[in-house]
mmCIF file of C-alpha atoms in Angstrom:
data_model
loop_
_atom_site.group_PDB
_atom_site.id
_atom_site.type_symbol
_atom_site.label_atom_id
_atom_site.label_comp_id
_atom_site.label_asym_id
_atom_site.label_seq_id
_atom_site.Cartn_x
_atom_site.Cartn_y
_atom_site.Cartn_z
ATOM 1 C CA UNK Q 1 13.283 16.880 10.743
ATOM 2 C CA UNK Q 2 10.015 17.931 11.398
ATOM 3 C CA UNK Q 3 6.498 16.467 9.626
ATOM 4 C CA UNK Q 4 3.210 17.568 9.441
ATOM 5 C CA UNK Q 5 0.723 14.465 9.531
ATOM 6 C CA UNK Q 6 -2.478 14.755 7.378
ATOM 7 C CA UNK Q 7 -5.026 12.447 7.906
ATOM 8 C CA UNK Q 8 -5.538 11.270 11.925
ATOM 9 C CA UNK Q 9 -7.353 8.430 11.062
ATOM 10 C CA UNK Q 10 -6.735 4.133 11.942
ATOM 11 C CA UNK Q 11 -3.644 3.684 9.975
ATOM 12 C CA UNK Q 12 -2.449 7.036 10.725
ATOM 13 C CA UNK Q 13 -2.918 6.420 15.011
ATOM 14 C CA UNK Q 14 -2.277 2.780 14.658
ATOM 15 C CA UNK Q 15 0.840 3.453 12.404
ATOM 16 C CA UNK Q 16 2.316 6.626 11.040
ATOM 17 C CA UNK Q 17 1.839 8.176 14.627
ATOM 18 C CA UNK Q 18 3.869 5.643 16.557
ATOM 19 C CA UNK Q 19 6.284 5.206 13.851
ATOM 20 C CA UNK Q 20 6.995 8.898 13.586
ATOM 21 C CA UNK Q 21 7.541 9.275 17.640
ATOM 22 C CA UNK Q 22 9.913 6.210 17.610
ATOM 23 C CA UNK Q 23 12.101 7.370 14.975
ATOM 24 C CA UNK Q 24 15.672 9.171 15.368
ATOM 25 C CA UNK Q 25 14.682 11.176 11.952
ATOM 26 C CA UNK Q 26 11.714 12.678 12.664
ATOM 27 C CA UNK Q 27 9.829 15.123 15.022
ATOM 28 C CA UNK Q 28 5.316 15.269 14.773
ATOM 29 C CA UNK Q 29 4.903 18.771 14.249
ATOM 30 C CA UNK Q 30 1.682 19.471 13.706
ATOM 31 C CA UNK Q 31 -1.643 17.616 11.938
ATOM 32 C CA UNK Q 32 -4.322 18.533 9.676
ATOM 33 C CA UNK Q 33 -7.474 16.763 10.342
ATOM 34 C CA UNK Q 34 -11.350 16.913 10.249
ATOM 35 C CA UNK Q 35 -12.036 14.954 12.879
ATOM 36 C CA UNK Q 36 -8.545 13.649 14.924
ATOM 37 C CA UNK Q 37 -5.932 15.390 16.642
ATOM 38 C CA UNK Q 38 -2.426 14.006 18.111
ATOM 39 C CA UNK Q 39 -2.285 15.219 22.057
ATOM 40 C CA UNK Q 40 0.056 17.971 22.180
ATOM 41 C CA UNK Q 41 0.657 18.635 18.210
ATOM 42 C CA UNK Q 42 -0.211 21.636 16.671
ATOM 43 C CA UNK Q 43 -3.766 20.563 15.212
ATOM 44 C CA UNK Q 44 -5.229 22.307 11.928
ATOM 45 C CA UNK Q 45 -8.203 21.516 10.164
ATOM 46 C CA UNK Q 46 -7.154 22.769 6.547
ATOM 47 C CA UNK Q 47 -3.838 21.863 4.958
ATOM 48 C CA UNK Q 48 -3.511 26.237 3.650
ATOM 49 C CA UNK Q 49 -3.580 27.024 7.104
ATOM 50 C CA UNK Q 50 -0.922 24.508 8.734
ATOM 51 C CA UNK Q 51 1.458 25.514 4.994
ATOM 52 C CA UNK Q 52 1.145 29.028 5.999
ATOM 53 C CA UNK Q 53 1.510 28.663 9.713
ATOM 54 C CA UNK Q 54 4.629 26.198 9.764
ATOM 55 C CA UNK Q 55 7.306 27.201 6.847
ATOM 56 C CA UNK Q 56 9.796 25.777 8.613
ATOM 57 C CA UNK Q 57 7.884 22.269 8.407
ATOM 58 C CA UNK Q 58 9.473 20.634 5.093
ATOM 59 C CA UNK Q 59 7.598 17.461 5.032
ATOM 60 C CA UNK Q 60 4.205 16.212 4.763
ATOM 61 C CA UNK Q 61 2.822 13.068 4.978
ATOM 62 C CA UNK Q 62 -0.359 12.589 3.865
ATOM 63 C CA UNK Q 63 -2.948 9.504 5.420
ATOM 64 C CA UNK Q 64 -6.337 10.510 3.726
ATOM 65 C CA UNK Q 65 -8.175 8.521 1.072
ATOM 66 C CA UNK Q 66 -7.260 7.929 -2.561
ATOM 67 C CA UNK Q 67 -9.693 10.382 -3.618
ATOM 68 C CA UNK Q 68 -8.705 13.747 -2.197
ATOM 69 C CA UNK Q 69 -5.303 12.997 -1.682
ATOM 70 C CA UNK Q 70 -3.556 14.597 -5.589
ATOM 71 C CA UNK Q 71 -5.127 18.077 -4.415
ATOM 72 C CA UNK Q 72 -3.338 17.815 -0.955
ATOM 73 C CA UNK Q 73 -0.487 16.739 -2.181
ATOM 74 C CA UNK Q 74 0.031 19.268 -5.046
ATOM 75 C CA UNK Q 75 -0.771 21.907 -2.351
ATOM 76 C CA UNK Q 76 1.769 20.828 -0.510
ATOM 77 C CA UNK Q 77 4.337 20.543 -3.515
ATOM 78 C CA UNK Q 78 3.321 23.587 -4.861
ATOM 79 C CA UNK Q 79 4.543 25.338 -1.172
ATOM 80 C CA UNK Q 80 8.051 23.451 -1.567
ATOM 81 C CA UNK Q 81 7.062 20.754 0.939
ATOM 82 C CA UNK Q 82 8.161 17.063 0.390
ATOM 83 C CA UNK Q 83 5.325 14.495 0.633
ATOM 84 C CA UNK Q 84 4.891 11.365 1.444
ATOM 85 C CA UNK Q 85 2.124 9.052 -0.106
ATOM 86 C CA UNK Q 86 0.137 6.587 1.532
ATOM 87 C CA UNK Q 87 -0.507 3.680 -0.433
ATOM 88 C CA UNK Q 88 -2.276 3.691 -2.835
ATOM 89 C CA UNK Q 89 -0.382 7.097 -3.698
ATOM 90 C CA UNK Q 90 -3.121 7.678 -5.742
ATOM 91 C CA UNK Q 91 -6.942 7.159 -7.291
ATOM 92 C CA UNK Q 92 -5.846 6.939 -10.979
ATOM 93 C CA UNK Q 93 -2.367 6.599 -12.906
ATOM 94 C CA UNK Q 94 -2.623 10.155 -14.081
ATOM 95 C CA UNK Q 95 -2.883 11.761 -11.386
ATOM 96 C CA UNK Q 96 0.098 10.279 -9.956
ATOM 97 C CA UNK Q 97 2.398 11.034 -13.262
ATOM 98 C CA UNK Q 98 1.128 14.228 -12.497
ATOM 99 C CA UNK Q 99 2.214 14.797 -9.334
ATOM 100 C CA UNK Q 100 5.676 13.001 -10.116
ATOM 101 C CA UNK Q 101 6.161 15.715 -12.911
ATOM 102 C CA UNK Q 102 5.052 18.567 -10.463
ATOM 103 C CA UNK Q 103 7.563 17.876 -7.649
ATOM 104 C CA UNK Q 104 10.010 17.297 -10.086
ATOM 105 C CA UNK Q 105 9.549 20.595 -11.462
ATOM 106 C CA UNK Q 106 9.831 22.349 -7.624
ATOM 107 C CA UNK Q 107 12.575 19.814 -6.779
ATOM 108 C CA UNK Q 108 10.939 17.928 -3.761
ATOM 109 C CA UNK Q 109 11.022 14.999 -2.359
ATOM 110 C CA UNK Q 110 7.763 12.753 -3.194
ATOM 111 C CA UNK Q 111 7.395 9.223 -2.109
ATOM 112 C CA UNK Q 112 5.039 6.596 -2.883
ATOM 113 C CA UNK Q 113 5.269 4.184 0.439
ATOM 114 C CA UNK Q 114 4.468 0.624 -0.169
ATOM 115 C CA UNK Q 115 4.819 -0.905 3.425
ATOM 116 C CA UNK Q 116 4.291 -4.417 2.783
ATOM 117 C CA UNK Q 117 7.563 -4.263 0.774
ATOM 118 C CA UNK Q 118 8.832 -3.754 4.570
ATOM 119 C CA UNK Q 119 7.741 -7.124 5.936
ATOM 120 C CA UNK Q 120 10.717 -8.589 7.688
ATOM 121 C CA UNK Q 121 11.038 -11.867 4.858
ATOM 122 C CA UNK Q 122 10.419 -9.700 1.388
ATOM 123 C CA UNK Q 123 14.022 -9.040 0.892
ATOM 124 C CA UNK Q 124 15.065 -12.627 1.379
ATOM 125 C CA UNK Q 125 12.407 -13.614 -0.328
ATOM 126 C CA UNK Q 126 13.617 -11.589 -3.326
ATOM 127 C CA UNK Q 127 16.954 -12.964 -3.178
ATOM 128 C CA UNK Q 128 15.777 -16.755 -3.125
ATOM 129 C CA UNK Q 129 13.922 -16.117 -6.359
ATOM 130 C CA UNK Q 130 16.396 -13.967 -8.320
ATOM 131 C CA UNK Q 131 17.715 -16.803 -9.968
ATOM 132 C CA UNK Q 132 15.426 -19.623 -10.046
ATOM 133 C CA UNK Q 133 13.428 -20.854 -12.915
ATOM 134 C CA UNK Q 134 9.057 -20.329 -11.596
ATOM 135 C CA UNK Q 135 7.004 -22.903 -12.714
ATOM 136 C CA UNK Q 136 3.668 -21.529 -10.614
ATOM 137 C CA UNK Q 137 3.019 -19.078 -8.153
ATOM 138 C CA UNK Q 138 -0.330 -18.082 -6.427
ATOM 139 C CA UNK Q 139 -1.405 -15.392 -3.628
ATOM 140 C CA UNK Q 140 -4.124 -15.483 -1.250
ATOM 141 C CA UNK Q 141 -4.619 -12.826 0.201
ATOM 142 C CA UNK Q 142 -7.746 -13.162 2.745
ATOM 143 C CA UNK Q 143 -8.920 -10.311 5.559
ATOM 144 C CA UNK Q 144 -11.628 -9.471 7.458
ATOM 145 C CA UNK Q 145 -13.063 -5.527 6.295
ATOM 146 C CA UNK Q 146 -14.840 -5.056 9.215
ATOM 147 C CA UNK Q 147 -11.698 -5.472 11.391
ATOM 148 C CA UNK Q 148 -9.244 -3.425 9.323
ATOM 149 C CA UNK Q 149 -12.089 -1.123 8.064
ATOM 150 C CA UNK Q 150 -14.432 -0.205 10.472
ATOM 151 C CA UNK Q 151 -16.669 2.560 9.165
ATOM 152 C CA UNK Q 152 -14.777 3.422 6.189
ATOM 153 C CA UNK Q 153 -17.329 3.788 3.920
ATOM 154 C CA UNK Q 154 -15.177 5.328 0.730
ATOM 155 C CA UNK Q 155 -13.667 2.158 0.220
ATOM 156 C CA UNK Q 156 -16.748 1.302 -1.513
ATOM 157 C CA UNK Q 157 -16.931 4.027 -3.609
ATOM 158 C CA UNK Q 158 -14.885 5.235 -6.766
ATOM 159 C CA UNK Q 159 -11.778 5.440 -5.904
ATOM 160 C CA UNK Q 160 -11.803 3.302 -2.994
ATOM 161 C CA UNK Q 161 -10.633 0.297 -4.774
ATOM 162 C CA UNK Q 162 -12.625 -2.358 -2.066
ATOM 163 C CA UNK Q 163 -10.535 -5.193 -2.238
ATOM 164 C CA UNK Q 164 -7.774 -3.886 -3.907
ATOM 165 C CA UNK Q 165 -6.803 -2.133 -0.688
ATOM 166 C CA UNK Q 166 -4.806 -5.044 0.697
ATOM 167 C CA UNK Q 167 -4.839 -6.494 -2.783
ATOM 168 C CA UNK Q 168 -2.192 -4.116 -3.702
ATOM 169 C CA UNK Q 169 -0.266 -5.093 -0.855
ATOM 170 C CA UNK Q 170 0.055 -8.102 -2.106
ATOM 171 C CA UNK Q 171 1.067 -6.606 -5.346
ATOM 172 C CA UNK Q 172 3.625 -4.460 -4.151
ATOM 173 C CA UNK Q 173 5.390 -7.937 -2.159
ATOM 174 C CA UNK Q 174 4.978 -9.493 -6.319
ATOM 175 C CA UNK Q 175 5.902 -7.053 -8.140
ATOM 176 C CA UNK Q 176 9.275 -6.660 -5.655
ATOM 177 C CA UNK Q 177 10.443 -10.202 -5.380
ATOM 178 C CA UNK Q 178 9.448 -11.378 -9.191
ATOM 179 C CA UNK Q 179 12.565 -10.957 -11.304
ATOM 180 C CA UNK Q 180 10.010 -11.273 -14.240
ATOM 181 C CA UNK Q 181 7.295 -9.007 -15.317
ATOM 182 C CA UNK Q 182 4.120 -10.280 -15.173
ATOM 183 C CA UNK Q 183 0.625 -8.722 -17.248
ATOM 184 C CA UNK Q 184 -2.812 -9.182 -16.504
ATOM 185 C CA UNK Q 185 -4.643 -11.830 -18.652
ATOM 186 C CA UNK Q 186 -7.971 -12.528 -17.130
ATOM 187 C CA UNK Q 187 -9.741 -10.994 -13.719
ATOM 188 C CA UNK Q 188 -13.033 -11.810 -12.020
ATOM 189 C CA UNK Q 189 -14.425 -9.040 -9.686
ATOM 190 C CA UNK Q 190 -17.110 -9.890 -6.905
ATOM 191 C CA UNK Q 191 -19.270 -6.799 -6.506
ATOM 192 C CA UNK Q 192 -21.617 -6.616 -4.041
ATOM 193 C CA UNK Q 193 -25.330 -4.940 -4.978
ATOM 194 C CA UNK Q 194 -24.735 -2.163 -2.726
ATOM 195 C CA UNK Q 195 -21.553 -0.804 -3.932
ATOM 196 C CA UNK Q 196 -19.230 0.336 -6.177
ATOM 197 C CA UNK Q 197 -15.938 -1.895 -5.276
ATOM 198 C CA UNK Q 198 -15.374 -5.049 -5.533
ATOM 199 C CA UNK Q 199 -15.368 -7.634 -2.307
ATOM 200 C CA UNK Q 200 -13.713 -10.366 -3.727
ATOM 201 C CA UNK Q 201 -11.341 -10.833 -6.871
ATOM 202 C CA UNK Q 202 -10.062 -13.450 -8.953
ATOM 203 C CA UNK Q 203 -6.814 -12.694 -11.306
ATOM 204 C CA UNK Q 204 -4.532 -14.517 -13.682
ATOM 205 C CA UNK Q 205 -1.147 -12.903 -14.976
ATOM 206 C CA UNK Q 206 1.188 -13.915 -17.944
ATOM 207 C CA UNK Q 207 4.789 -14.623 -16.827
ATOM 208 C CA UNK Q 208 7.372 -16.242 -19.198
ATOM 209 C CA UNK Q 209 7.385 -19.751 -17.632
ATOM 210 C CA UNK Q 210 5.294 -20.251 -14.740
ATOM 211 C CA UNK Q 211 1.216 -19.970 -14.266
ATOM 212 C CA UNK Q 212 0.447 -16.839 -12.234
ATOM 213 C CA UNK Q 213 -2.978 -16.766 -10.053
ATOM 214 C CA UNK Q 214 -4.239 -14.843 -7.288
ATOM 215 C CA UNK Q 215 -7.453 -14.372 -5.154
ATOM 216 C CA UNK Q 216 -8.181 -11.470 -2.807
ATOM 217 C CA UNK Q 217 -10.904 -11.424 -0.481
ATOM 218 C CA UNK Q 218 -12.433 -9.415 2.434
ATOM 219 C CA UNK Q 219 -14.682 -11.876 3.949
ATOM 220 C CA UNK Q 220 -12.288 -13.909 5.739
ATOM 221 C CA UNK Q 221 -13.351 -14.318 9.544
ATOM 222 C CA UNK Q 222 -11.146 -15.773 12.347
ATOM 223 C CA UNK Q 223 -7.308 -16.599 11.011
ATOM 224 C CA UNK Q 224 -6.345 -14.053 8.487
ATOM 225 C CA UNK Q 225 -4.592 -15.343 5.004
ATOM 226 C CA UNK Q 226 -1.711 -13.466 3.602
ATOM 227 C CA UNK Q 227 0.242 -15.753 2.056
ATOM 228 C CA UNK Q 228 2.216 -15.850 -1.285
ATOM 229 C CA UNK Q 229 3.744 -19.290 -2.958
ATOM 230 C CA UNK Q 230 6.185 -19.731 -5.589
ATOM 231 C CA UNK Q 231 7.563 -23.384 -7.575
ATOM 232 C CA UNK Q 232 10.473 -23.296 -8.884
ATOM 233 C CA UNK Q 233 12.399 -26.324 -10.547
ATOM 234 C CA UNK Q 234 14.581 -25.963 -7.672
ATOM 235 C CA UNK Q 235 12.203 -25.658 -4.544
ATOM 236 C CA UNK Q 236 9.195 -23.822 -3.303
ATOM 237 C CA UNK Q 237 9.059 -20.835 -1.458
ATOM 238 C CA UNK Q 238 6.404 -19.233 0.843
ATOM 239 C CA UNK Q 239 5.344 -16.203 2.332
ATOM 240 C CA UNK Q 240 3.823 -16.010 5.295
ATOM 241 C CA UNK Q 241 1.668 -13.759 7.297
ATOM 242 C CA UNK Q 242 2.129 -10.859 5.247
ATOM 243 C CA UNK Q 243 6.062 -11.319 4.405
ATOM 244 C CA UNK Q 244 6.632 -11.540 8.081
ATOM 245 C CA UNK Q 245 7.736 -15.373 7.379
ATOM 246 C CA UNK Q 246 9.864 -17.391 5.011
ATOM 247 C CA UNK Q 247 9.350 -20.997 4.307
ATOM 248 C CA UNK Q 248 11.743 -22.712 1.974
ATOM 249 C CA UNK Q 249 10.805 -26.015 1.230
ATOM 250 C CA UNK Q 250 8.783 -26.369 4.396
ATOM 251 C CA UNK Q 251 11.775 -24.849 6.309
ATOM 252 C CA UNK Q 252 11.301 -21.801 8.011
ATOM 253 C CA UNK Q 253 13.864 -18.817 7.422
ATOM 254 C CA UNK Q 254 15.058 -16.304 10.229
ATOM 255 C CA UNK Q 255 12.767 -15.575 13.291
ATOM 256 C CA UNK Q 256 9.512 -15.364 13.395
ATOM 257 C CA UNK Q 257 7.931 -11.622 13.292
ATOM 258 C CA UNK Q 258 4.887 -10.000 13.799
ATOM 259 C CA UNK Q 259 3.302 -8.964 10.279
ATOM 260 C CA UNK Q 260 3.219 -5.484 10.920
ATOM 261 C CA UNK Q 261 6.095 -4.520 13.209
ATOM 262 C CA UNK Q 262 8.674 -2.475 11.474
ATOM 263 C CA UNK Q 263 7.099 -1.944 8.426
ATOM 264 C CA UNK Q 264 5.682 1.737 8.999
ATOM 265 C CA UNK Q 265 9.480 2.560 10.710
ATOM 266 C CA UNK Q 266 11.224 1.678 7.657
ATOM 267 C CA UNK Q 267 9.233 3.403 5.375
ATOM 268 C CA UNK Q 268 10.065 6.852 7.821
ATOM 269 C CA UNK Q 269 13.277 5.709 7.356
ATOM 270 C CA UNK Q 270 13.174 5.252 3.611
ATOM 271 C CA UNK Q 271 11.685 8.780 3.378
ATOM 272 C CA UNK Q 272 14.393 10.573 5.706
ATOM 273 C CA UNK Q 273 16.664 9.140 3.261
ATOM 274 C CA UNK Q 274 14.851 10.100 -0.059
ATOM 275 C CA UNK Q 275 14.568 13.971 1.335
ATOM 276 C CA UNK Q 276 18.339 14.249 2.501
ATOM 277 C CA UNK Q 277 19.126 13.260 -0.986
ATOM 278 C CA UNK Q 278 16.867 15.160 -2.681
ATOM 279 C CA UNK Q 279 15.047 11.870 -4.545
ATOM 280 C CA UNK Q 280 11.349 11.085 -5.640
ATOM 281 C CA UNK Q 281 10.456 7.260 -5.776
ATOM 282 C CA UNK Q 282 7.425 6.766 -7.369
ATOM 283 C CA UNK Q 283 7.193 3.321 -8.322
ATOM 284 C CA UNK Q 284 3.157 2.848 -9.810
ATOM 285 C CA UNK Q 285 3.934 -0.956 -11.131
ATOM 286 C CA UNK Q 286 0.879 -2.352 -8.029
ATOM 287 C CA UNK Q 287 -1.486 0.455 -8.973
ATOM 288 C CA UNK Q 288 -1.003 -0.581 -12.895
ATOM 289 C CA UNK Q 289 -2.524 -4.230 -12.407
ATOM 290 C CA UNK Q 290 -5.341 -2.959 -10.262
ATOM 291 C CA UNK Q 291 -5.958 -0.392 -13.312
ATOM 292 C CA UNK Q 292 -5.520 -3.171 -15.402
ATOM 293 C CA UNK Q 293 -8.222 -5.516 -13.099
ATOM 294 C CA UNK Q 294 -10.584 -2.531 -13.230
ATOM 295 C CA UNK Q 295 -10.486 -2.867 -17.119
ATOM 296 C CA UNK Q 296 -10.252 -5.909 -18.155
ATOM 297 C CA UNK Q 297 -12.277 -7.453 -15.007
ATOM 298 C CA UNK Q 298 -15.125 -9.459 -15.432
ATOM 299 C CA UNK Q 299 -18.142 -8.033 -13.173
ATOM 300 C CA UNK Q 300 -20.039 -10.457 -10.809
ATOM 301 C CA UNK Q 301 -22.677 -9.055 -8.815
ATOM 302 C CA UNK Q 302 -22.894 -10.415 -5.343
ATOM 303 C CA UNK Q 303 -24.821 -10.009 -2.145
ATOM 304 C CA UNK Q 304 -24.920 -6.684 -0.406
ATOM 305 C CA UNK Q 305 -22.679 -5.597 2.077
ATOM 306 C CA UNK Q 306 -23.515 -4.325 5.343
ATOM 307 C CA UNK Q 307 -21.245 -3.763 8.446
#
């Protein structure tokens, strides 16, 4: 099938690109961009123009910021195209029910990709826990912004959610492996002077048995931290490196991976399967605790950032 790419910015070079040129499903057929163009794709600088230009292009998959992304992709829907969300699929709740309700009502495909529910150890993960009784689980989740964020300066604006940009990575691995729901009870956000997102977070969650904590961070330097741990009264698991490893009881599960391999390919292949049978997945349950941090979140004003 053949996709239109919007977006040619880092994750889309480092990830959709590569992912879309490896894959049996999938042919690049053209981009919309401001700024970046993929050698020898059809390259537009307006999403109208590319929809009117390429009819026979069905798909759209859309790597632009939170902010602008619900008028994209209801252009898109609107012209019968299936879409594809980057994650966060959205900048607010609404205006992803919104766009749900839309494509239902023109019967296309829309997908909300979460790809660190494609590290190599979530499933397992997932398994292990199904039925054992938590007693306490914690994430740390620790990165470097200047690495993975070089001159993106919306992520510290409305809309940008800061921290909560690998935060709800993490939330998407939780909110997949927990058989229980879990609510937001109490959240700490670090703010720096100079912006309007947080750069550091603090969060507790109510679950039925065990004490739920978590702390997000973007000033890590050197080793990066992604790392989820769960006690249960029958062991202890861990996540490691993103999901890319499984510790049980100190033990480690399967091979090791790198974090990132294979997680952009199986969301391509997740979508190839949504569109050839005509389903939407729209799961919101990450985006509704960072709403929820966003409200109930205690501010905390810290030093400025500068890159």
């Amino acid at each position: 099938m053949q996709i239109a790419l919007v977006g040619i910015g880092k994750i889309a070079v480092d990830q959709h690109v590569p992912s879309i040129a490896a894959s049996p499903d999938w042919e690049l057929a053209a981009t919309v961009s401001r700024h970046g163009t993929v050698e020898g794709v059809a390259a537009y600088t307006q999403l109208s123009e590319m929809l009117d230009a390429h009819p026979e292009i069905r798909v759209v998959s859309l790597c632009v910021p939170p902010v602008p992304r619900f008028a994209l992709a209801a252009e898109a829907i609107r012209a019968g195209r299936h879409v594809m969300l980057e994650k966060p699929p959205g900048a607010t709740l609404s205006e992803c029910h919104t766009l749900e309700a839309l494509a239902r009502q023109h019967r296309v495909t829309l997908y909300a990709s979460w790809h660190s529910r494609e590290a190599a150890m979530v499933p397992a993960a997932k398994a292990w826990l199904a039925d054992k009784k938590l007693t306490r689980f914690t994430v740390t989740w620790k990165e470097d912004v200047r690495r993975w964020h070089p001159g993106q300066a919306w992520i510290w604006q409305p809309g940008g959610l800061g921290v909560f940009d690998p935060g709800i990575n993490a939330l998407s691995i939780v909110t997949e492996i927990l058989p229980d729901p879990i609510h937001l009870t109490a959240a700490t956000l670090e703010v720096p002077e100079n912006c309007q997102a947080p750069i550091g977070a603090q969060l507790a969650f109510a679950h039925p048995t065990a004490q739920v904590d978590m702390v997000f961070d973007w000033r890590q330097t050197g080793d990066q931290t992604w790392e989820i741990e769960a006690e249960t009264t029958q062991g202890t698991l861990k996540l490691l490196d993103g999901g890319a490893r499984l510790q049980i009881d100190g033990s480690e599960q399967g091979e090791d991976a790198d974090a990132l391999k294979g997680e952009y390919p199986r969301l391509y292949a997740n979508l190839a399967r949504l569109v050839a049978r005509g389903e939407i997945d729209m799961d919101l349950a990450p985006m509704r605790h960072v709403a929820d941090a966003f409200t109930l979140g205690h501010r905390s004003l810290t030093e400025p950032f500068h890159e």
